[in-house]
PDB file of C-alpha atoms in Angstrom:
ATOM      1  CA  MET A   1      10.140 -49.614  52.734  1.00 50.00           C
ATOM      2  CA  ALA A   2       7.438 -50.195  50.693  1.00 60.00           C
ATOM      3  CA  GLN A   3       6.084 -53.539  51.427  1.00 67.00           C
ATOM      4  CA  THR A   4       6.490 -56.722  48.798  1.00 76.00           C
ATOM      5  CA  ILE A   5       3.860 -58.703  50.176  1.00 87.00           C
ATOM      6  CA  SER A   6      -0.039 -58.240  51.786  1.00 86.00           C
ATOM      7  CA  PRO A   7      -0.193 -58.492  55.328  1.00 85.00           C
ATOM      8  CA  GLY A   8      -2.524 -62.021  55.574  1.00 85.00           C
ATOM      9  CA  ALA A   9      -2.451 -66.003  55.506  1.00 88.00           C
ATOM     10  CA  TYR A  10      -0.390 -68.099  52.170  1.00 92.00           C
ATOM     11  CA  VAL A  11       0.381 -71.587  52.756  1.00 92.00           C
ATOM     12  CA  ILE A  12       3.944 -71.081  51.679  1.00 94.00           C
ATOM     13  CA  SER A  13       5.323 -73.597  48.375  1.00 93.00           C
ATOM     14  CA  ASN A  14       8.678 -74.704  46.412  1.00 87.00           C
ATOM     15  CA  ARG A  15       8.618 -75.913  43.184  1.00 79.00           C
ATOM     16  CA  ASN A  16       8.375 -79.275  44.182  1.00 72.00           C
ATOM     17  CA  SER A  17       4.392 -78.297  45.822  1.00 67.00           C
ATOM     18  CA  SER A  18       5.838 -79.456  49.103  1.00 86.00           C
ATOM     19  CA  ALA A  19       4.779 -77.290  51.485  1.00 88.00           C
ATOM     20  CA  VAL A  20       6.321 -75.379  54.461  1.00 90.00           C
ATOM     21  CA  HIS A  21       4.852 -77.623  57.158  1.00 90.00           C
ATOM     22  CA  ALA A  22       5.006 -77.218  60.978  1.00 86.00           C
ATOM     23  CA  ASN A  23       6.059 -80.158  62.914  1.00 83.00           C
ATOM     24  CA  GLY A  24       5.221 -79.089  66.657  1.00 81.00           C
ATOM     25  CA  TYR A  25       3.865 -76.485  68.611  1.00 77.00           C
ATOM     26  CA  GLU A  26       6.589 -76.005  70.909  1.00 81.00           C
ATOM     27  CA  ASN A  27       9.234 -73.819  71.135  1.00 84.00           C
ATOM     28  CA  GLY A  28      12.818 -75.725  69.120  1.00 85.00           C
ATOM     29  CA  ALA A  29       9.200 -77.916  66.567  1.00 89.00           C
ATOM     30  CA  HIS A  30      11.034 -78.945  63.968  1.00 89.00           C
ATOM     31  CA  VAL A  31       9.946 -77.538  60.736  1.00 93.00           C
ATOM     32  CA  SER A  32      10.276 -79.396  57.189  1.00 91.00           C
ATOM     33  CA  THR A  33       7.798 -79.473  54.024  1.00 90.00           C
ATOM     34  CA  SER A  34       5.268 -81.828  53.064  1.00 89.00           C
ATOM     35  CA  GLU A  35       2.360 -82.208  51.136  1.00 88.00           C
ATOM     36  CA  ARG A  36      -0.236 -79.543  51.263  1.00 87.00           C
ATOM     37  CA  ASP A  37      -2.372 -80.848  52.665  1.00 85.00           C
ATOM     38  CA  GLU A  38      -4.675 -78.684  53.787  1.00 81.00           C
ATOM     39  CA  GLU A  39      -7.952 -80.965  55.432  1.00 78.00           C
ATOM     40  CA  ARG A  40      -5.400 -82.731  56.586  1.00 83.00           C
ATOM     41  CA  HIS A  41      -2.781 -80.092  58.080  1.00 85.00           C
ATOM     42  CA  ARG A  42      -4.556 -76.870  57.976  1.00 81.00           C
ATOM     43  CA  GLU A  43      -2.854 -75.182  61.137  1.00 82.00           C
ATOM     44  CA  ARG A  44       0.621 -77.017  60.716  1.00 88.00           C
ATOM     45  CA  GLN A  45       0.646 -75.637  56.936  1.00 90.00           C
ATOM     46  CA  ILE A  46      -0.839 -72.178  56.653  1.00 89.00           C
ATOM     47  CA  TRP A  47       0.978 -68.639  58.476  1.00 91.00           C
ATOM     48  CA  TRP A  48       0.569 -65.304  58.788  1.00 90.00           C
ATOM     49  CA  ILE A  49       3.178 -62.758  56.758  1.00 91.00           C
ATOM     50  CA  GLU A  50       3.541 -59.360  58.332  1.00 88.00           C
ATOM     51  CA  ALA A  51       5.573 -56.351  57.970  1.00 88.00           C
ATOM     52  CA  ASP A  52       6.970 -56.029  61.715  1.00 83.00           C
ATOM     53  CA  PRO A  53       5.666 -53.315  62.165  1.00 68.00           C
ATOM     54  CA  GLY A  54       8.786 -51.757  64.342  1.00 61.00           C
ATOM     55  CA  PHE A  55      10.995 -52.591  61.720  1.00 55.00           C
ATOM     56  CA  ASP A  56      13.106 -49.631  61.271  1.00 54.00           C
ATOM     57  CA  ASP A  57      14.430 -49.667  65.091  1.00 51.00           C
ATOM     58  CA  VAL A  58      15.377 -53.230  64.228  1.00 49.00           C
ATOM     59  CA  ASN A  59      16.594 -52.775  61.332  1.00 50.00           C
ATOM     60  CA  ASN A  60      19.328 -50.763  64.463  1.00 51.00           C
ATOM     61  CA  TYR A  61      19.712 -53.564  66.491  1.00 48.00           C
ATOM     62  CA  ASP A  62      22.736 -54.750  65.530  1.00 48.00           C
ATOM     63  CA  ASP A  63      26.145 -53.953  61.913  1.00 47.00           C
ATOM     64  CA  ASN A  64      25.338 -57.273  61.248  1.00 48.00           C
ATOM     65  CA  MET A  65      21.776 -57.216  59.775  1.00 51.00           C
ATOM     66  CA  VAL A  66      20.666 -57.434  56.963  1.00 52.00           C
ATOM     67  CA  HIS A  67      19.822 -53.640  55.045  1.00 48.00           C
ATOM     68  CA  GLY A  68      17.419 -52.813  52.400  1.00 55.00           C
ATOM     69  CA  GLY A  69      13.831 -54.006  51.870  1.00 68.00           C
ATOM     70  CA  CYS A  70      10.493 -54.405  54.332  1.00 84.00           C
ATOM     71  CA  VAL A  71      11.492 -56.865  56.876  1.00 89.00           C
ATOM     72  CA  TYR A  72       8.508 -59.499  57.699  1.00 92.00           C
ATOM     73  CA  ARG A  73       7.508 -61.911  60.643  1.00 92.00           C
ATOM     74  CA  ILE A  74       5.919 -65.729  59.124  1.00 94.00           C
ATOM     75  CA  SER A  75       3.933 -66.535  61.814  1.00 91.00           C
ATOM     76  CA  ASN A  76       2.079 -69.965  62.327  1.00 89.00           C
ATOM     77  CA  ILE A  77      -1.758 -69.770  62.315  1.00 84.00           C
ATOM     78  CA  ALA A  78      -2.614 -71.398  65.584  1.00 79.00           C
ATOM     79  CA  LYS A  79      -0.395 -70.519  67.674  1.00 81.00           C
ATOM     80  CA  ASP A  80       2.310 -67.591  68.164  1.00 80.00           C
ATOM     81  CA  ILE A  81       5.090 -69.143  67.292  1.00 89.00           C
ATOM     82  CA  SER A  82       7.554 -68.325  64.592  1.00 92.00           C
ATOM     83  CA  LEU A  83      10.125 -69.294  61.585  1.00 94.00           C
ATOM     84  CA  ASP A  84      13.441 -69.183  63.516  1.00 94.00           C
ATOM     85  CA  GLU A  85      16.620 -69.441  62.229  1.00 93.00           C
ATOM     86  CA  GLN A  86      18.739 -70.796  64.672  1.00 85.00           C
ATOM     87  CA  HIS A  87      20.448 -68.465  65.990  1.00 70.00           C
ATOM     88  CA  ASP A  88      23.452 -70.484  68.075  1.00 65.00           C
ATOM     89  CA  THR A  89      24.304 -72.404  64.670  1.00 61.00           C
ATOM     90  CA  TRP A  90      25.100 -69.619  62.415  1.00 64.00           C
ATOM     91  CA  ASN A  91      25.852 -71.371  59.271  1.00 73.00           C
ATOM     92  CA  ASN A  92      25.821 -72.957  55.996  1.00 81.00           C
ATOM     93  CA  GLY A  93      21.920 -74.875  56.941  1.00 86.00           C
ATOM     94  CA  ALA A  94      21.777 -74.108  60.034  1.00 89.00           C
ATOM     95  CA  PRO A  95      18.005 -75.100  60.916  1.00 91.00           C
ATOM     96  CA  ILE A  96      15.074 -73.839  61.219  1.00 93.00           C
ATOM     97  CA  ILE A  97      12.433 -74.084  63.533  1.00 93.00           C
ATOM     98  CA  ALA A  98       8.924 -72.340  65.451  1.00 92.00           C
ATOM     99  CA  TYR A  99       9.469 -70.586  68.206  1.00 92.00           C
ATOM    100  CA  GLU A 100       7.822 -68.566  69.679  1.00 90.00           C
ATOM    101  CA  THR A 101       7.633 -64.195  68.605  1.00 86.00           C
ATOM    102  CA  TYR A 102       9.979 -63.102  70.670  1.00 83.00           C
ATOM    103  CA  GLY A 103      10.816 -59.930  68.717  1.00 77.00           C
ATOM    104  CA  ALA A 104      14.051 -61.727  67.925  1.00 86.00           C
ATOM    105  CA  PRO A 105      16.100 -60.491  64.381  1.00 87.00           C
ATOM    106  CA  TRP A 106      16.657 -63.372  63.310  1.00 91.00           C
ATOM    107  CA  GLN A 107      12.676 -64.424  63.140  1.00 92.00           C
ATOM    108  CA  LEU A 108      12.780 -61.803  60.506  1.00 92.00           C
ATOM    109  CA  TRP A 109      12.475 -62.495  55.941  1.00 93.00           C
ATOM    110  CA  ASN A 110      12.713 -60.665  53.336  1.00 91.00           C
ATOM    111  CA  PHE A 111      10.970 -61.995  50.561  1.00 93.00           C
ATOM    112  CA  ARG A 112      13.210 -61.258  47.238  1.00 91.00           C
ATOM    113  CA  ARG A 113      11.193 -61.725  43.881  1.00 89.00           C
ATOM    114  CA  LEU A 114      13.039 -64.537  41.631  1.00 87.00           C
ATOM    115  CA  SER A 115      12.721 -61.915  38.364  1.00 70.00           C
ATOM    116  CA  GLN A 116      13.993 -65.286  35.970  1.00 62.00           C
ATOM    117  CA  ASP A 117      10.322 -67.217  36.386  1.00 55.00           C
ATOM    118  CA  THR A 118       8.467 -66.912  34.313  1.00 60.00           C
ATOM    119  CA  ASP A 119       5.680 -69.628  35.166  1.00 70.00           C
ATOM    120  CA  GLY A 120       5.029 -68.180  38.372  1.00 76.00           C
ATOM    121  CA  GLU A 121       5.713 -65.586  41.153  1.00 87.00           C
ATOM    122  CA  TYR A 122       8.320 -67.190  43.361  1.00 91.00           C
ATOM    123  CA  TYR A 123      10.536 -65.407  45.879  1.00 92.00           C
ATOM    124  CA  ASN A 124      13.711 -66.534  47.896  1.00 93.00           C
ATOM    125  CA  ILE A 125      12.836 -65.653  51.412  1.00 95.00           C
ATOM    126  CA  VAL A 126      16.248 -64.288  53.204  1.00 93.00           C
ATOM    127  CA  ASN A 127      16.960 -64.434  56.347  1.00 92.00           C
ATOM    128  CA  ALA A 128      17.072 -60.469  57.346  1.00 89.00           C
ATOM    129  CA  TYR A 129      19.718 -60.821  60.354  1.00 88.00           C
ATOM    130  CA  SER A 130      22.057 -63.853  58.564  1.00 88.00           C
ATOM    131  CA  GLY A 131      21.442 -63.211  54.722  1.00 89.00           C
ATOM    132  CA  TYR A 132      21.438 -66.848  54.066  1.00 92.00           C
ATOM    133  CA  VAL A 133      17.810 -67.944  52.129  1.00 94.00           C
ATOM    134  CA  LEU A 134      15.097 -70.431  53.114  1.00 95.00           C
ATOM    135  CA  ASP A 135      15.446 -73.545  51.471  1.00 94.00           C
ATOM    136  CA  ALA A 136      13.958 -76.829  51.755  1.00 92.00           C
ATOM    137  CA  GLY A 137      16.853 -79.527  53.101  1.00 86.00           C
ATOM    138  CA  GLU A 138      16.737 -82.512  52.455  1.00 83.00           C
ATOM    139  CA  GLY A 139      13.839 -82.928  55.831  1.00 77.00           C
ATOM    140  CA  GLN A 140      14.218 -80.745  57.260  1.00 87.00           C
ATOM    141  CA  CYS A 141      14.204 -76.963  56.215  1.00 93.00           C
ATOM    142  CA  CYS A 142      17.379 -74.342  56.444  1.00 92.00           C
ATOM    143  CA  THR A 143      18.447 -71.626  55.383  1.00 92.00           C
ATOM    144  CA  ARG A 144      21.905 -71.699  53.095  1.00 92.00           C
ATOM    145  CA  LYS A 145      23.766 -69.647  50.710  1.00 91.00           C
ATOM    146  CA  PRO A 146      21.679 -68.599  48.150  1.00 88.00           C
ATOM    147  CA  VAL A 147      21.932 -71.142  44.624  1.00 87.00           C
ATOM    148  CA  THR A 148      20.607 -69.639  41.060  1.00 82.00           C
ATOM    149  CA  LYS A 149      17.876 -71.634  40.307  1.00 82.00           C
ATOM    150  CA  SER A 150      17.550 -74.042  42.830  1.00 86.00           C
ATOM    151  CA  GLU A 151      14.080 -76.121  43.085  1.00 88.00           C
ATOM    152  CA  ARG A 152      14.921 -76.168  46.860  1.00 90.00           C
ATOM    153  CA  GLN A 153      15.016 -72.155  47.330  1.00 93.00           C
ATOM    154  CA  ALA A 154      12.063 -70.699  44.966  1.00 93.00           C
ATOM    155  CA  TRP A 155       9.273 -70.204  47.260  1.00 93.00           C
ATOM    156  CA  GLU A 156       5.968 -69.233  45.970  1.00 93.00           C
ATOM    157  CA  LEU A 157       2.558 -67.532  48.294  1.00 93.00           C
ATOM    158  CA  HIS A 158      -0.717 -69.235  47.657  1.00 91.00           C
ATOM    159  CA  LYS A 159      -3.774 -68.440  49.760  1.00 89.00           C
ATOM    160  CA  PRO A 160      -5.274 -71.473  51.361  1.00 88.00           C
ATOM    161  CA  VAL A 161      -8.590 -72.545  50.731  1.00 82.00           C
ATOM    162  CA  VAL A 162      -9.779 -71.726  54.173  1.00 71.00           C
ATOM    163  CA  SER A 163      -7.424 -69.545  56.426  1.00 63.00           C
ATOM    164  CA  VAL A 164      -9.133 -69.592  59.708  1.00 61.00           C
ATOM    165  CA  PRO A 165      -8.164 -72.862  61.960  1.00 57.00           C
ATOM    166  CA  ALA A 166     -11.534 -74.787  62.868  1.00 56.00           C
ATOM    167  CA  GLY A 167     -13.092 -73.874  66.672  1.00 58.00           C
ATOM    168  CA  TRP A 168     -11.985 -70.301  65.942  1.00 62.00           C
ATOM    169  CA  LEU A 169     -15.090 -67.430  66.596  1.00 68.00           C
ATOM    170  CA  ARG A 170     -15.913 -64.388  66.142  1.00 73.00           C
ATOM    171  CA  LEU A 171     -16.762 -62.211  69.710  1.00 83.00           C
ATOM    172  CA  GLN A 172     -19.336 -59.324  69.205  1.00 85.00           C
ATOM    173  CA  ASN A 173     -20.121 -57.407  72.168  1.00 87.00           C
ATOM    174  CA  PHE A 174     -23.884 -58.174  73.233  1.00 84.00           C
ATOM    175  CA  ALA A 175     -24.702 -53.837  73.650  1.00 87.00           C
ATOM    176  CA  SER A 176     -22.607 -52.419  71.205  1.00 87.00           C
ATOM    177  CA  GLY A 177     -22.359 -55.165  68.449  1.00 86.00           C
ATOM    178  CA  TYR A 178     -19.139 -54.309  68.409  1.00 87.00           C
ATOM    179  CA  LEU A 179     -16.262 -57.158  67.356  1.00 85.00           C
ATOM    180  CA  LEU A 180     -12.494 -57.831  69.764  1.00 85.00           C
ATOM    181  CA  SER A 181     -10.530 -57.446  67.316  1.00 78.00           C
ATOM    182  CA  GLN A 182      -6.291 -57.386  67.489  1.00 70.00           C
ATOM    183  CA  THR A 183      -4.481 -55.693  64.564  1.00 62.00           C
ATOM    184  CA  TYR A 184      -0.914 -57.853  66.074  1.00 59.00           C
ATOM    185  CA  PRO A 185       0.119 -60.120  68.776  1.00 57.00           C
ATOM    186  CA  SER A 186       2.158 -58.630  70.396  1.00 58.00           C
ATOM    187  CA  LEU A 187      -0.867 -54.929  71.442  1.00 67.00           C
ATOM    188  CA  LEU A 188      -3.905 -55.183  72.780  1.00 76.00           C
ATOM    189  CA  PRO A 189      -6.931 -55.777  71.455  1.00 79.00           C
ATOM    190  CA  LEU A 190      -9.335 -53.658  70.825  1.00 81.00           C
ATOM    191  CA  ALA A 191     -13.043 -53.536  70.056  1.00 85.00           C
ATOM    192  CA  ILE A 192     -14.661 -52.524  66.578  1.00 82.00           C
ATOM    193  CA  PRO A 193     -17.384 -51.980  64.122  1.00 83.00           C
ATOM    194  CA  GLU A 194     -18.325 -54.789  62.599  1.00 72.00           C
ATOM    195  CA  THR A 195     -18.543 -51.857  59.808  1.00 68.00           C
ATOM    196  CA  ALA A 196     -15.221 -50.853  59.775  1.00 58.00           C
ATOM    197  CA  SER A 197     -12.767 -51.159  56.762  1.00 48.00           C
ATOM    198  CA  PHE A 198      -9.516 -51.243  57.632  1.00 43.00           C
ATOM    199  CA  SER A 199      -5.974 -53.744  56.838  1.00 42.00           C
ATOM    200  CA  VAL A 200      -5.209 -54.534  60.638  1.00 40.00           C
ATOM    201  CA  SER A 201      -3.852 -58.156  60.954  1.00 44.00           C
ATOM    202  CA  LYS A 202      -3.970 -62.178  62.552  1.00 44.00           C
ATOM    203  CA  TYR A 203      -7.427 -63.034  62.321  1.00 44.00           C
ATOM    204  CA  PRO A 204      -8.305 -59.859  63.903  1.00 48.00           C
ATOM    205  CA  GLU A 205     -12.121 -60.860  64.756  1.00 50.00           C
ATOM    206  CA  PRO A 206     -11.550 -65.474  65.216  1.00 54.00           C
ATOM    207  CA  TRP A 207     -10.404 -66.505  69.051  1.00 55.00           C
ATOM    208  CA  ALA A 208      -9.859 -69.753  69.861  1.00 50.00           C
ATOM    209  CA  THR A 209     -12.024 -71.368  72.610  1.00 45.00           C
TER     210      THR A 209
END
């Protein structure tokens, strides 16, 4: 299945220019929308979007999975937490929380381009397990049944001004000159040449101190 979204860091905002915002980094923290402000909230409003490396296996996880299209994880750039549909309250209006990335199918999402939009590239972001759509909600993001031309369900992806959080470093081996790199949070890091050019993910070279 072809990827719709290139792996990378994004600010996710709706038509009202409100950005998806992690209210905390602990498991179960609410996810809301707030005014886009990368200077103050860089680490709360920047998300890494990447096709799940095992999505073919996950698509066979359960008969309830919404099949069709590539599935993605949407992870916070500062900590290994992902957008998670609160699966013990599946209904129209289930809250979206930030939760440790652990491979659950309710942490997987489809991006469906809204063909009727001509003023930008907007998407419905659909939970791949429940089939409900990411909705800005009333203060807290949730998932709801899709509504045609809903302002609260149309999302646009923006490249952040500075995608790597302040205080992160590149770790380079003194003897070899190789950089410490990680292709995906669940895999072990590797040492790669500084001149390597291939598609890697999750900020391959910057590391928090």
